[in-house]
XYZ file of C-alpha atoms in Angstrom:
179
model
C 0.000 0.000 0.000
C 1.010 3.662 0.055
C 4.073 4.358 2.132
C 5.324 0.780 1.844
C 8.385 1.896 -0.109
C 9.749 3.836 2.877
C 13.003 2.365 4.194
C 12.190 1.101 7.691
C 15.708 -0.155 8.394
C 16.725 3.163 9.991
C 14.977 2.534 13.295
C 15.303 -1.226 13.573
C 16.449 -2.094 17.051
C 15.505 1.354 18.361
C 12.342 0.479 20.249
C 12.719 2.967 23.072
C 11.425 6.409 22.170
C 12.106 7.882 25.591
C 15.846 7.476 25.922
C 18.100 10.373 26.822
C 21.791 10.703 27.526
C 22.896 11.647 31.010
C 20.995 12.266 34.204
C 18.212 14.806 33.961
C 16.399 16.524 36.806
C 13.203 16.543 34.721
C 10.628 13.773 35.039
C 10.505 11.469 32.026
C 6.792 11.371 31.131
C 7.324 8.494 28.721
C 8.989 6.110 31.127
C 7.984 2.609 30.089
C 6.286 3.846 26.916
C 7.450 2.349 23.623
C 6.762 3.877 20.222
C 4.877 1.674 17.771
C 5.428 1.727 14.021
C 2.353 3.464 12.596
C 0.306 2.029 9.758
C 0.699 4.343 6.793
C -2.030 5.300 4.329
C -0.284 8.159 2.522
C 2.169 8.562 -0.306
C 5.217 10.602 0.591
C 5.214 12.145 -2.869
C 1.794 13.769 -2.391
C 2.081 17.071 -4.307
C -0.421 18.905 -2.071
C 1.515 18.044 1.097
C 4.792 19.017 -0.561
C 3.252 22.331 -1.687
C 1.864 23.002 1.806
C 5.292 22.391 3.331
C 7.006 24.597 0.739
C 4.491 27.413 1.318
C 4.960 27.134 5.081
C 8.757 27.088 4.758
C 8.926 30.132 2.483
C 6.495 32.099 4.689
C 8.462 31.187 7.810
C 11.737 32.286 6.233
C 10.237 35.552 4.959
C 8.778 36.373 8.387
C 12.027 35.462 10.152
C 14.097 37.623 7.828
C 11.660 40.541 8.140
C 12.136 40.590 11.930
C 15.800 41.607 11.591
C 16.385 42.994 8.097
C 19.958 42.820 6.879
C 21.011 40.234 9.469
C 21.778 36.610 8.797
C 18.906 34.314 9.704
C 19.177 30.624 10.495
C 15.988 28.668 11.003
C 14.890 25.131 10.204
C 11.431 25.021 8.616
C 11.420 21.233 9.045
C 12.057 21.538 12.791
C 9.314 24.148 13.155
C 6.897 22.019 11.078
C 7.548 18.978 13.254
C 7.180 21.027 16.428
C 3.828 22.411 15.290
C 2.640 18.994 14.090
C 3.527 17.435 17.458
C 1.705 20.279 19.213
C -1.333 19.758 16.967
C -1.754 16.315 18.531
C -2.753 18.073 21.759
C -5.146 20.522 20.117
C -8.887 20.329 19.475
C -11.473 22.091 17.352
C -10.476 25.231 15.470
C -6.903 25.204 16.771
C -6.345 21.665 15.502
C -7.896 22.546 12.130
C -5.663 25.600 11.831
C -2.535 23.536 12.535
C -3.560 21.042 9.851
C -4.427 23.798 7.348
C -1.081 25.516 7.912
C 1.025 22.363 7.631
C -0.890 20.075 5.282
C -3.599 21.982 3.469
C -7.052 20.550 4.054
C -5.797 17.220 5.439
C -6.741 15.758 8.788
C -4.323 15.296 11.675
C -3.858 11.571 11.079
C -2.685 12.255 7.522
C -0.408 15.050 8.754
C 1.176 12.669 11.285
C 1.645 10.005 8.613
C 3.276 12.472 6.206
C 5.588 13.874 8.846
C 6.577 10.342 9.883
C 7.276 9.427 6.268
C 9.130 12.695 5.662
C 11.374 11.985 8.659
C 12.009 8.447 7.423
C 13.078 9.406 3.886
C 15.686 11.949 4.955
C 19.200 10.959 3.877
C 21.085 8.573 6.094
C 24.226 7.260 4.453
C 27.986 7.731 4.530
C 27.875 10.919 2.421
C 24.898 12.650 3.970
C 22.990 12.071 7.185
C 20.133 14.044 8.656
C 19.254 13.199 12.262
C 16.251 14.636 14.035
C 15.628 14.525 17.768
C 12.283 15.641 19.183
C 11.323 16.319 22.765
C 8.398 18.021 24.414
C 8.836 19.868 27.710
C 5.953 20.675 30.063
C 5.921 22.824 33.142
C 5.651 20.435 36.093
C 2.371 21.471 37.699
C 0.459 19.264 40.137
C -2.896 20.160 38.548
C -1.740 19.393 34.978
C -1.666 15.860 33.608
C -0.431 15.121 30.098
C -2.773 12.950 28.031
C -1.202 9.538 27.354
C -2.669 9.394 23.843
C -0.825 12.638 23.065
C 2.429 11.135 24.347
C 1.950 7.838 22.500
C 1.066 9.536 19.207
C 4.178 11.714 19.394
C 6.306 8.680 20.272
C 4.886 6.716 17.330
C 5.138 9.361 14.617
C 7.886 11.714 15.797
C 10.013 9.491 18.020
C 9.572 12.218 20.623
C 10.503 12.197 24.278
C 8.505 14.189 26.841
C 9.540 15.666 30.166
C 7.962 17.564 33.047
C 10.259 20.158 34.571
C 10.042 23.206 36.866
C 11.220 25.593 34.094
C 14.041 27.013 36.156
C 17.841 26.842 35.812
C 17.765 23.035 36.126
C 15.453 22.866 33.121
C 17.819 24.941 30.993
C 20.613 22.548 31.971
C 18.457 19.495 31.228
C 17.355 20.752 27.815
C 20.928 21.584 26.850
C 22.090 18.183 28.058
C 19.273 16.368 26.288
């Protein structure tokens, strides 16, 4: 079916989606959670998705450059797209629709997740060129706030993301830099 021609050898043997290097003060919200390979129903060559991503990337670069005219600007549209797509998994209603519209045209969130997963998987990974992406989500550690497990699992499955709860103080800055 669609998406079957994606090389799945990249992540073989990498079952843990919540690993980090070093000791962090933050609480690992994905402890014991394992990412599952999603079932794909999209083609990674979908011209509408590619156009949506190109439009988003160009707009992001234009806006970034306009903020500080004449200065060099370095920004990764792919990183921002993945960040917003991961965030969309926690949104509902109009906000969720707006994320999907911005990143994938009129597609639904499931399709957006599948495309972003496939996009991540087809990035070069060989001796001449390798693109590695690491995703993590950081939440302020509040007693009254509980992160939805479906949100965590979806981001583990599609984005190989880790998630942490932290106090958002100096220890958090250290943890994020160490992560």
